[in-house]
PDB file of C-alpha atoms in Angstrom:
ATOM      1  CA  UNK D   1     -52.382 125.458  72.825  1.00  0.00           C
ATOM      2  CA  UNK D   2     -52.773 121.873  71.743  1.00  0.00           C
ATOM      3  CA  UNK D   3     -52.299 119.096  74.260  1.00  0.00           C
ATOM      4  CA  UNK D   4     -48.775 117.645  74.468  1.00  0.00           C
ATOM      5  CA  UNK D   5     -48.224 114.377  72.708  1.00  0.00           C
ATOM      6  CA  UNK D   6     -48.144 111.355  74.997  1.00  0.00           C
ATOM      7  CA  UNK D   7     -44.869 109.484  75.215  1.00  0.00           C
ATOM      8  CA  UNK D   8     -44.968 107.148  72.199  1.00  0.00           C
ATOM      9  CA  UNK D   9     -45.070 103.418  72.709  1.00  0.00           C
ATOM     10  CA  UNK D  10     -42.233 101.734  70.835  1.00  0.00           C
ATOM     11  CA  UNK D  11     -43.254  98.265  71.963  1.00  0.00           C
ATOM     12  CA  UNK D  12     -41.467  95.561  70.031  1.00  0.00           C
ATOM     13  CA  UNK D  13     -38.750  97.967  68.874  1.00  0.00           C
ATOM     14  CA  UNK D  14     -35.067  97.252  69.290  1.00  0.00           C
ATOM     15  CA  UNK D  15     -33.576  98.327  72.629  1.00  0.00           C
ATOM     16  CA  UNK D  16     -31.469 101.388  73.307  1.00  0.00           C
ATOM     17  CA  UNK D  17     -29.367 100.960  76.439  1.00  0.00           C
ATOM     18  CA  UNK D  18     -29.673 104.073  78.620  1.00  0.00           C
ATOM     19  CA  UNK D  19     -26.613 104.831  80.739  1.00  0.00           C
ATOM     20  CA  UNK D  20     -26.595 107.615  83.346  1.00  0.00           C
ATOM     21  CA  UNK D  21     -22.979 108.733  83.704  1.00  0.00           C
ATOM     22  CA  UNK D  22     -23.738 111.319  86.388  1.00  0.00           C
ATOM     23  CA  UNK D  23     -21.352 114.294  86.540  1.00  0.00           C
ATOM     24  CA  UNK D  24     -18.354 113.509  84.335  1.00  0.00           C
ATOM     25  CA  UNK D  25     -15.594 115.505  82.672  1.00  0.00           C
ATOM     26  CA  UNK D  26     -16.221 116.165  79.005  1.00  0.00           C
ATOM     27  CA  UNK D  27     -13.060 114.785  77.401  1.00  0.00           C
ATOM     28  CA  UNK D  28     -13.124 111.244  78.900  1.00  0.00           C
ATOM     29  CA  UNK D  29     -16.777 110.858  77.879  1.00  0.00           C
ATOM     30  CA  UNK D  30     -15.999 112.159  74.387  1.00  0.00           C
ATOM     31  CA  UNK D  31     -13.118 109.698  74.018  1.00  0.00           C
ATOM     32  CA  UNK D  32     -15.351 106.883  75.270  1.00  0.00           C
ATOM     33  CA  UNK D  33     -17.951 107.783  72.615  1.00  0.00           C
ATOM     34  CA  UNK D  34     -15.280 107.652  69.945  1.00  0.00           C
ATOM     35  CA  UNK D  35     -14.071 104.266  71.185  1.00  0.00           C
ATOM     36  CA  UNK D  36     -17.589 102.847  71.392  1.00  0.00           C
ATOM     37  CA  UNK D  37     -18.334 103.970  67.842  1.00  0.00           C
ATOM     38  CA  UNK D  38     -15.044 102.661  66.471  1.00  0.00           C
ATOM     39  CA  UNK D  39     -15.495  99.281  68.161  1.00  0.00           C
ATOM     40  CA  UNK D  40     -19.156  98.585  67.507  1.00  0.00           C
ATOM     41  CA  UNK D  41     -20.291  95.915  65.068  1.00  0.00           C
ATOM     42  CA  UNK D  42     -23.439  95.298  63.077  1.00  0.00           C
ATOM     43  CA  UNK D  43     -25.096  93.638  66.087  1.00  0.00           C
ATOM     44  CA  UNK D  44     -24.026  96.155  68.740  1.00  0.00           C
ATOM     45  CA  UNK D  45     -27.050  97.565  70.547  1.00  0.00           C
ATOM     46  CA  UNK D  46     -27.584 101.304  70.366  1.00  0.00           C
ATOM     47  CA  UNK D  47     -26.958 103.348  73.502  1.00  0.00           C
ATOM     48  CA  UNK D  48     -28.125 106.646  74.983  1.00  0.00           C
ATOM     49  CA  UNK D  49     -25.725 108.247  77.431  1.00  0.00           C
ATOM     50  CA  UNK D  50     -27.036 110.822  79.919  1.00  0.00           C
ATOM     51  CA  UNK D  51     -24.492 113.073  81.590  1.00  0.00           C
ATOM     52  CA  UNK D  52     -23.791 116.430  83.220  1.00  0.00           C
ATOM     53  CA  UNK D  53     -20.450 118.043  82.516  1.00  0.00           C
ATOM     54  CA  UNK D  54     -18.412 120.404  84.700  1.00  0.00           C
ATOM     55  CA  UNK D  55     -18.075 123.848  83.092  1.00  0.00           C
ATOM     56  CA  UNK D  56     -16.512 123.679  79.625  1.00  0.00           C
ATOM     57  CA  UNK D  57     -16.829 125.429  76.264  1.00  0.00           C
ATOM     58  CA  UNK D  58     -16.658 123.081  73.288  1.00  0.00           C
ATOM     59  CA  UNK D  59     -15.770 124.288  69.821  1.00  0.00           C
ATOM     60  CA  UNK D  60     -17.152 122.188  66.966  1.00  0.00           C
ATOM     61  CA  UNK D  61     -15.424 121.430  63.688  1.00  0.00           C
ATOM     62  CA  UNK D  62     -16.856 124.570  62.082  1.00  0.00           C
ATOM     63  CA  UNK D  63     -16.093 126.576  65.191  1.00  0.00           C
ATOM     64  CA  UNK D  64     -14.335 129.923  64.924  1.00  0.00           C
ATOM     65  CA  UNK D  65     -12.233 130.902  67.949  1.00  0.00           C
ATOM     66  CA  UNK D  66     -13.459 134.500  67.768  1.00  0.00           C
ATOM     67  CA  UNK D  67     -16.888 133.289  68.889  1.00  0.00           C
ATOM     68  CA  UNK D  68     -15.313 132.675  72.305  1.00  0.00           C
ATOM     69  CA  UNK D  69     -15.436 136.219  73.623  1.00  0.00           C
ATOM     70  CA  UNK D  70     -13.999 135.814  77.123  1.00  0.00           C
ATOM     71  CA  UNK D  71     -13.605 132.247  78.360  1.00  0.00           C
ATOM     72  CA  UNK D  72     -12.097 133.323  81.670  1.00  0.00           C
ATOM     73  CA  UNK D  73     -11.553 130.347  83.972  1.00  0.00           C
ATOM     74  CA  UNK D  74     -13.606 127.946  81.822  1.00  0.00           C
ATOM     75  CA  UNK D  75     -11.582 125.664  79.505  1.00  0.00           C
ATOM     76  CA  UNK D  76     -12.167 125.675  75.736  1.00  0.00           C
ATOM     77  CA  UNK D  77     -11.986 122.262  74.073  1.00  0.00           C
ATOM     78  CA  UNK D  78     -11.952 121.779  70.266  1.00  0.00           C
ATOM     79  CA  UNK D  79     -13.967 118.637  69.441  1.00  0.00           C
ATOM     80  CA  UNK D  80     -15.074 116.628  66.408  1.00  0.00           C
ATOM     81  CA  UNK D  81     -18.809 117.341  66.415  1.00  0.00           C
ATOM     82  CA  UNK D  82     -20.558 119.603  63.967  1.00  0.00           C
ATOM     83  CA  UNK D  83     -21.422 123.162  64.788  1.00  0.00           C
ATOM     84  CA  UNK D  84     -19.848 126.121  66.500  1.00  0.00           C
ATOM     85  CA  UNK D  85     -19.223 126.916  70.166  1.00  0.00           C
ATOM     86  CA  UNK D  86     -21.474 126.013  73.077  1.00  0.00           C
ATOM     87  CA  UNK D  87     -21.306 125.763  76.851  1.00  0.00           C
ATOM     88  CA  UNK D  88     -21.826 122.749  79.097  1.00  0.00           C
ATOM     89  CA  UNK D  89     -22.249 122.932  82.855  1.00  0.00           C
ATOM     90  CA  UNK D  90     -24.071 121.369  85.818  1.00  0.00           C
ATOM     91  CA  UNK D  91     -27.858 121.534  85.544  1.00  0.00           C
ATOM     92  CA  UNK D  92     -27.800 120.880  81.807  1.00  0.00           C
ATOM     93  CA  UNK D  93     -29.042 117.522  80.524  1.00  0.00           C
ATOM     94  CA  UNK D  94     -26.580 116.328  77.938  1.00  0.00           C
ATOM     95  CA  UNK D  95     -27.745 113.263  75.999  1.00  0.00           C
ATOM     96  CA  UNK D  96     -25.609 111.341  73.536  1.00  0.00           C
ATOM     97  CA  UNK D  97     -27.538 108.996  71.190  1.00  0.00           C
ATOM     98  CA  UNK D  98     -25.069 106.398  69.883  1.00  0.00           C
ATOM     99  CA  UNK D  99     -27.180 105.080  67.025  1.00  0.00           C
ATOM    100  CA  UNK D 100     -26.522 102.839  64.030  1.00  0.00           C
ATOM    101  CA  UNK D 101     -28.217 105.080  61.486  1.00  0.00           C
ATOM    102  CA  UNK D 102     -28.061 102.530  58.680  1.00  0.00           C
ATOM    103  CA  UNK D 103     -29.875  99.974  60.808  1.00  0.00           C
ATOM    104  CA  UNK D 104     -32.400 102.592  61.904  1.00  0.00           C
ATOM    105  CA  UNK D 105     -32.943 103.764  58.319  1.00  0.00           C
ATOM    106  CA  UNK D 106     -32.166 107.366  59.276  1.00  0.00           C
ATOM    107  CA  UNK D 107     -30.193 110.088  57.547  1.00  0.00           C
ATOM    108  CA  UNK D 108     -28.500 112.850  59.489  1.00  0.00           C
ATOM    109  CA  UNK D 109     -31.144 115.472  58.686  1.00  0.00           C
ATOM    110  CA  UNK D 110     -33.926 113.138  59.814  1.00  0.00           C
ATOM    111  CA  UNK D 111     -31.997 112.330  63.007  1.00  0.00           C
ATOM    112  CA  UNK D 112     -31.710 116.037  63.794  1.00  0.00           C
ATOM    113  CA  UNK D 113     -35.428 116.587  63.169  1.00  0.00           C
ATOM    114  CA  UNK D 114     -36.416 113.658  65.381  1.00  0.00           C
ATOM    115  CA  UNK D 115     -34.214 114.786  68.262  1.00  0.00           C
ATOM    116  CA  UNK D 116     -35.615 118.302  67.998  1.00  0.00           C
ATOM    117  CA  UNK D 117     -39.189 116.983  67.949  1.00  0.00           C
ATOM    118  CA  UNK D 118     -38.598 114.844  71.044  1.00  0.00           C
ATOM    119  CA  UNK D 119     -37.460 117.941  72.942  1.00  0.00           C
ATOM    120  CA  UNK D 120     -40.347 120.039  71.596  1.00  0.00           C
ATOM    121  CA  UNK D 121     -42.815 117.365  72.730  1.00  0.00           C
ATOM    122  CA  UNK D 122     -41.122 117.128  76.131  1.00  0.00           C
ATOM    123  CA  UNK D 123     -41.432 120.879  76.696  1.00  0.00           C
ATOM    124  CA  UNK D 124     -45.110 120.704  75.709  1.00  0.00           C
ATOM    125  CA  UNK D 125     -45.729 118.446  78.722  1.00  0.00           C
ATOM    126  CA  UNK D 126     -45.189 121.535  80.908  1.00  0.00           C
ATOM    127  CA  UNK D 127     -47.132 123.868  78.633  1.00  0.00           C
ATOM    128  CA  UNK D 128     -44.001 125.364  77.054  1.00  0.00           C
ATOM    129  CA  UNK D 129     -44.447 126.137  73.356  1.00  0.00           C
ATOM    130  CA  UNK D 130     -41.163 125.540  71.523  1.00  0.00           C
ATOM    131  CA  UNK D 131     -40.056 125.303  67.926  1.00  0.00           C
ATOM    132  CA  UNK D 132     -37.217 125.234  65.424  1.00  0.00           C
ATOM    133  CA  UNK D 133     -35.289 128.037  63.753  1.00  0.00           C
ATOM    134  CA  UNK D 134     -34.416 127.856  60.068  1.00  0.00           C
ATOM    135  CA  UNK D 135     -30.701 127.343  59.495  1.00  0.00           C
ATOM    136  CA  UNK D 136     -29.899 126.979  63.186  1.00  0.00           C
ATOM    137  CA  UNK D 137     -30.433 123.447  64.563  1.00  0.00           C
ATOM    138  CA  UNK D 138     -31.791 123.201  68.081  1.00  0.00           C
ATOM    139  CA  UNK D 139     -34.956 124.129  69.950  1.00  0.00           C
ATOM    140  CA  UNK D 140     -36.111 127.646  70.777  1.00  0.00           C
ATOM    141  CA  UNK D 141     -38.745 129.273  72.982  1.00  0.00           C
ATOM    142  CA  UNK D 142     -39.770 132.812  71.991  1.00  0.00           C
ATOM    143  CA  UNK D 143     -36.473 133.201  70.136  1.00  0.00           C
ATOM    144  CA  UNK D 144     -34.275 131.995  72.997  1.00  0.00           C
ATOM    145  CA  UNK D 145     -32.348 128.740  72.648  1.00  0.00           C
ATOM    146  CA  UNK D 146     -33.134 126.033  75.175  1.00  0.00           C
ATOM    147  CA  UNK D 147     -31.521 123.032  73.451  1.00  0.00           C
ATOM    148  CA  UNK D 148     -28.340 122.955  71.357  1.00  0.00           C
ATOM    149  CA  UNK D 149     -27.499 120.112  69.018  1.00  0.00           C
ATOM    150  CA  UNK D 150     -24.221 118.919  67.524  1.00  0.00           C
ATOM    151  CA  UNK D 151     -23.561 115.502  65.987  1.00  0.00           C
ATOM    152  CA  UNK D 152     -20.851 113.453  64.338  1.00  0.00           C
ATOM    153  CA  UNK D 153     -21.438 110.407  62.134  1.00  0.00           C
ATOM    154  CA  UNK D 154     -18.690 107.847  61.598  1.00  0.00           C
ATOM    155  CA  UNK D 155     -19.076 104.499  59.819  1.00  0.00           C
ATOM    156  CA  UNK D 156     -22.809 105.166  59.623  1.00  0.00           C
ATOM    157  CA  UNK D 157     -23.159 105.620  63.401  1.00  0.00           C
ATOM    158  CA  UNK D 158     -23.882 108.786  65.376  1.00  0.00           C
ATOM    159  CA  UNK D 159     -22.236 110.192  68.459  1.00  0.00           C
ATOM    160  CA  UNK D 160     -22.230 113.511  70.322  1.00  0.00           C
ATOM    161  CA  UNK D 161     -25.792 114.809  70.733  1.00  0.00           C
ATOM    162  CA  UNK D 162     -27.914 117.380  72.527  1.00  0.00           C
ATOM    163  CA  UNK D 163     -27.484 119.836  75.390  1.00  0.00           C
ATOM    164  CA  UNK D 164     -30.808 120.711  77.059  1.00  0.00           C
ATOM    165  CA  UNK D 165     -30.715 123.598  79.540  1.00  0.00           C
ATOM    166  CA  UNK D 166     -32.702 122.644  82.632  1.00  0.00           C
ATOM    167  CA  UNK D 167     -31.557 124.517  85.770  1.00  0.00           C
ATOM    168  CA  UNK D 168     -28.065 125.917  85.392  1.00  0.00           C
ATOM    169  CA  UNK D 169     -25.993 129.066  85.665  1.00  0.00           C
ATOM    170  CA  UNK D 170     -26.533 130.720  82.276  1.00  0.00           C
ATOM    171  CA  UNK D 171     -23.875 133.417  82.794  1.00  0.00           C
ATOM    172  CA  UNK D 172     -21.150 131.571  80.802  1.00  0.00           C
ATOM    173  CA  UNK D 173     -23.292 131.799  77.663  1.00  0.00           C
ATOM    174  CA  UNK D 174     -22.614 135.546  77.773  1.00  0.00           C
ATOM    175  CA  UNK D 175     -18.911 134.778  77.298  1.00  0.00           C
ATOM    176  CA  UNK D 176     -19.522 133.302  73.829  1.00  0.00           C
ATOM    177  CA  UNK D 177     -21.598 133.814  70.716  1.00  0.00           C
ATOM    178  CA  UNK D 178     -23.795 130.764  71.330  1.00  0.00           C
ATOM    179  CA  UNK D 179     -23.667 128.427  68.322  1.00  0.00           C
ATOM    180  CA  UNK D 180     -21.909 131.227  66.422  1.00  0.00           C
ATOM    181  CA  UNK D 181     -24.762 133.762  66.730  1.00  0.00           C
ATOM    182  CA  UNK D 182     -23.847 137.062  68.361  1.00  0.00           C
ATOM    183  CA  UNK D 183     -26.425 138.152  70.921  1.00  0.00           C
ATOM    184  CA  UNK D 184     -28.417 134.921  70.792  1.00  0.00           C
ATOM    185  CA  UNK D 185     -30.620 134.675  73.881  1.00  0.00           C
ATOM    186  CA  UNK D 186     -30.433 131.456  75.894  1.00  0.00           C
ATOM    187  CA  UNK D 187     -33.046 130.127  78.288  1.00  0.00           C
ATOM    188  CA  UNK D 188     -33.746 127.051  80.405  1.00  0.00           C
ATOM    189  CA  UNK D 189     -36.621 124.833  81.482  1.00  0.00           C
ATOM    190  CA  UNK D 190     -36.800 126.153  85.051  1.00  0.00           C
ATOM    191  CA  UNK D 191     -37.117 129.779  83.943  1.00  0.00           C
ATOM    192  CA  UNK D 192     -39.870 128.780  81.503  1.00  0.00           C
ATOM    193  CA  UNK D 193     -42.026 127.320  84.263  1.00  0.00           C
ATOM    194  CA  UNK D 194     -40.906 123.705  83.949  1.00  0.00           C
ATOM    195  CA  UNK D 195     -39.117 121.503  86.475  1.00  0.00           C
ATOM    196  CA  UNK D 196     -35.592 122.122  87.700  1.00  0.00           C
ATOM    197  CA  UNK D 197     -34.862 118.458  88.307  1.00  0.00           C
ATOM    198  CA  UNK D 198     -32.869 116.515  85.716  1.00  0.00           C
ATOM    199  CA  UNK D 199     -34.527 113.313  86.914  1.00  0.00           C
ATOM    200  CA  UNK D 200     -37.974 114.767  86.227  1.00  0.00           C
ATOM    201  CA  UNK D 201     -36.878 115.971  82.796  1.00  0.00           C
ATOM    202  CA  UNK D 202     -35.391 112.541  82.048  1.00  0.00           C
ATOM    203  CA  UNK D 203     -38.698 110.826  82.833  1.00  0.00           C
ATOM    204  CA  UNK D 204     -40.317 112.759  79.992  1.00  0.00           C
ATOM    205  CA  UNK D 205     -37.395 113.169  77.594  1.00  0.00           C
ATOM    206  CA  UNK D 206     -35.876 109.681  77.496  1.00  0.00           C
ATOM    207  CA  UNK D 207     -38.957 107.740  76.338  1.00  0.00           C
ATOM    208  CA  UNK D 208     -39.786 110.408  73.759  1.00  0.00           C
ATOM    209  CA  UNK D 209     -36.247 110.500  72.452  1.00  0.00           C
ATOM    210  CA  UNK D 210     -36.021 106.714  72.247  1.00  0.00           C
ATOM    211  CA  UNK D 211     -39.376 106.384  70.515  1.00  0.00           C
ATOM    212  CA  UNK D 212     -38.478 109.146  68.054  1.00  0.00           C
ATOM    213  CA  UNK D 213     -35.566 106.944  67.024  1.00  0.00           C
ATOM    214  CA  UNK D 214     -37.760 103.845  66.799  1.00  0.00           C
ATOM    215  CA  UNK D 215     -36.222 102.286  69.920  1.00  0.00           C
ATOM    216  CA  UNK D 216     -37.266 101.074  73.375  1.00  0.00           C
ATOM    217  CA  UNK D 217     -35.267 102.456  76.340  1.00  0.00           C
ATOM    218  CA  UNK D 218     -33.658  99.839  78.601  1.00  0.00           C
ATOM    219  CA  UNK D 219     -31.698 100.881  81.719  1.00  0.00           C
ATOM    220  CA  UNK D 220     -28.061  99.833  81.665  1.00  0.00           C
ATOM    221  CA  UNK D 221     -25.312 100.059  84.241  1.00  0.00           C
ATOM    222  CA  UNK D 222     -22.223 102.165  83.683  1.00  0.00           C
ATOM    223  CA  UNK D 223     -19.261  99.981  82.677  1.00  0.00           C
ATOM    224  CA  UNK D 224     -16.392  99.878  85.186  1.00  0.00           C
ATOM    225  CA  UNK D 225     -14.037 101.245  82.529  1.00  0.00           C
ATOM    226  CA  UNK D 226     -15.797 104.632  82.563  1.00  0.00           C
TER     227      UNK D 226
END
């Protein structure tokens, strides 16, 4: 196995303001992303929001309700991202890159590839060999999905993002066809021999994700309005 790539140095690059929202309900964060995107101007700095969500299934714009097999006590929320159905819950690192793609010179396909590569390189730090799957965005280890990806672009700017399984209860994934694929196996960093701490994952993921987007991460406080 080749050595993992070091975290790239994006010195001199534009900043991306990193906000840790802690544990927060999905819908208020989603609405805040929409509002941020609608209100940003040409000079608005890009942001990266880090969050954990309480248990929720989200159904993307292409989502088919029949892929929710047995939601039980977990709410199902139709949302405006791409993709099918996925699960969010505590112990999963959800990261929302709010990026001006025109300013960054990125198309949607390139954005997806760069996010995937940042996660692949992060997993390599712990000796975990990961890769892509043709026709199914995200990151996989031995055929099992460890990171799901769903985006929306409005006015040339991205929102929504990635869901990276770190140390969570995976049982709810059995209540759905993950990302619309019946029987798709799902895994997480802890079970693959990596850390179970979101903070430890963030230390490796955030700089790689920022650099993949040509940006320099800068800590930012959470606004009082959220």
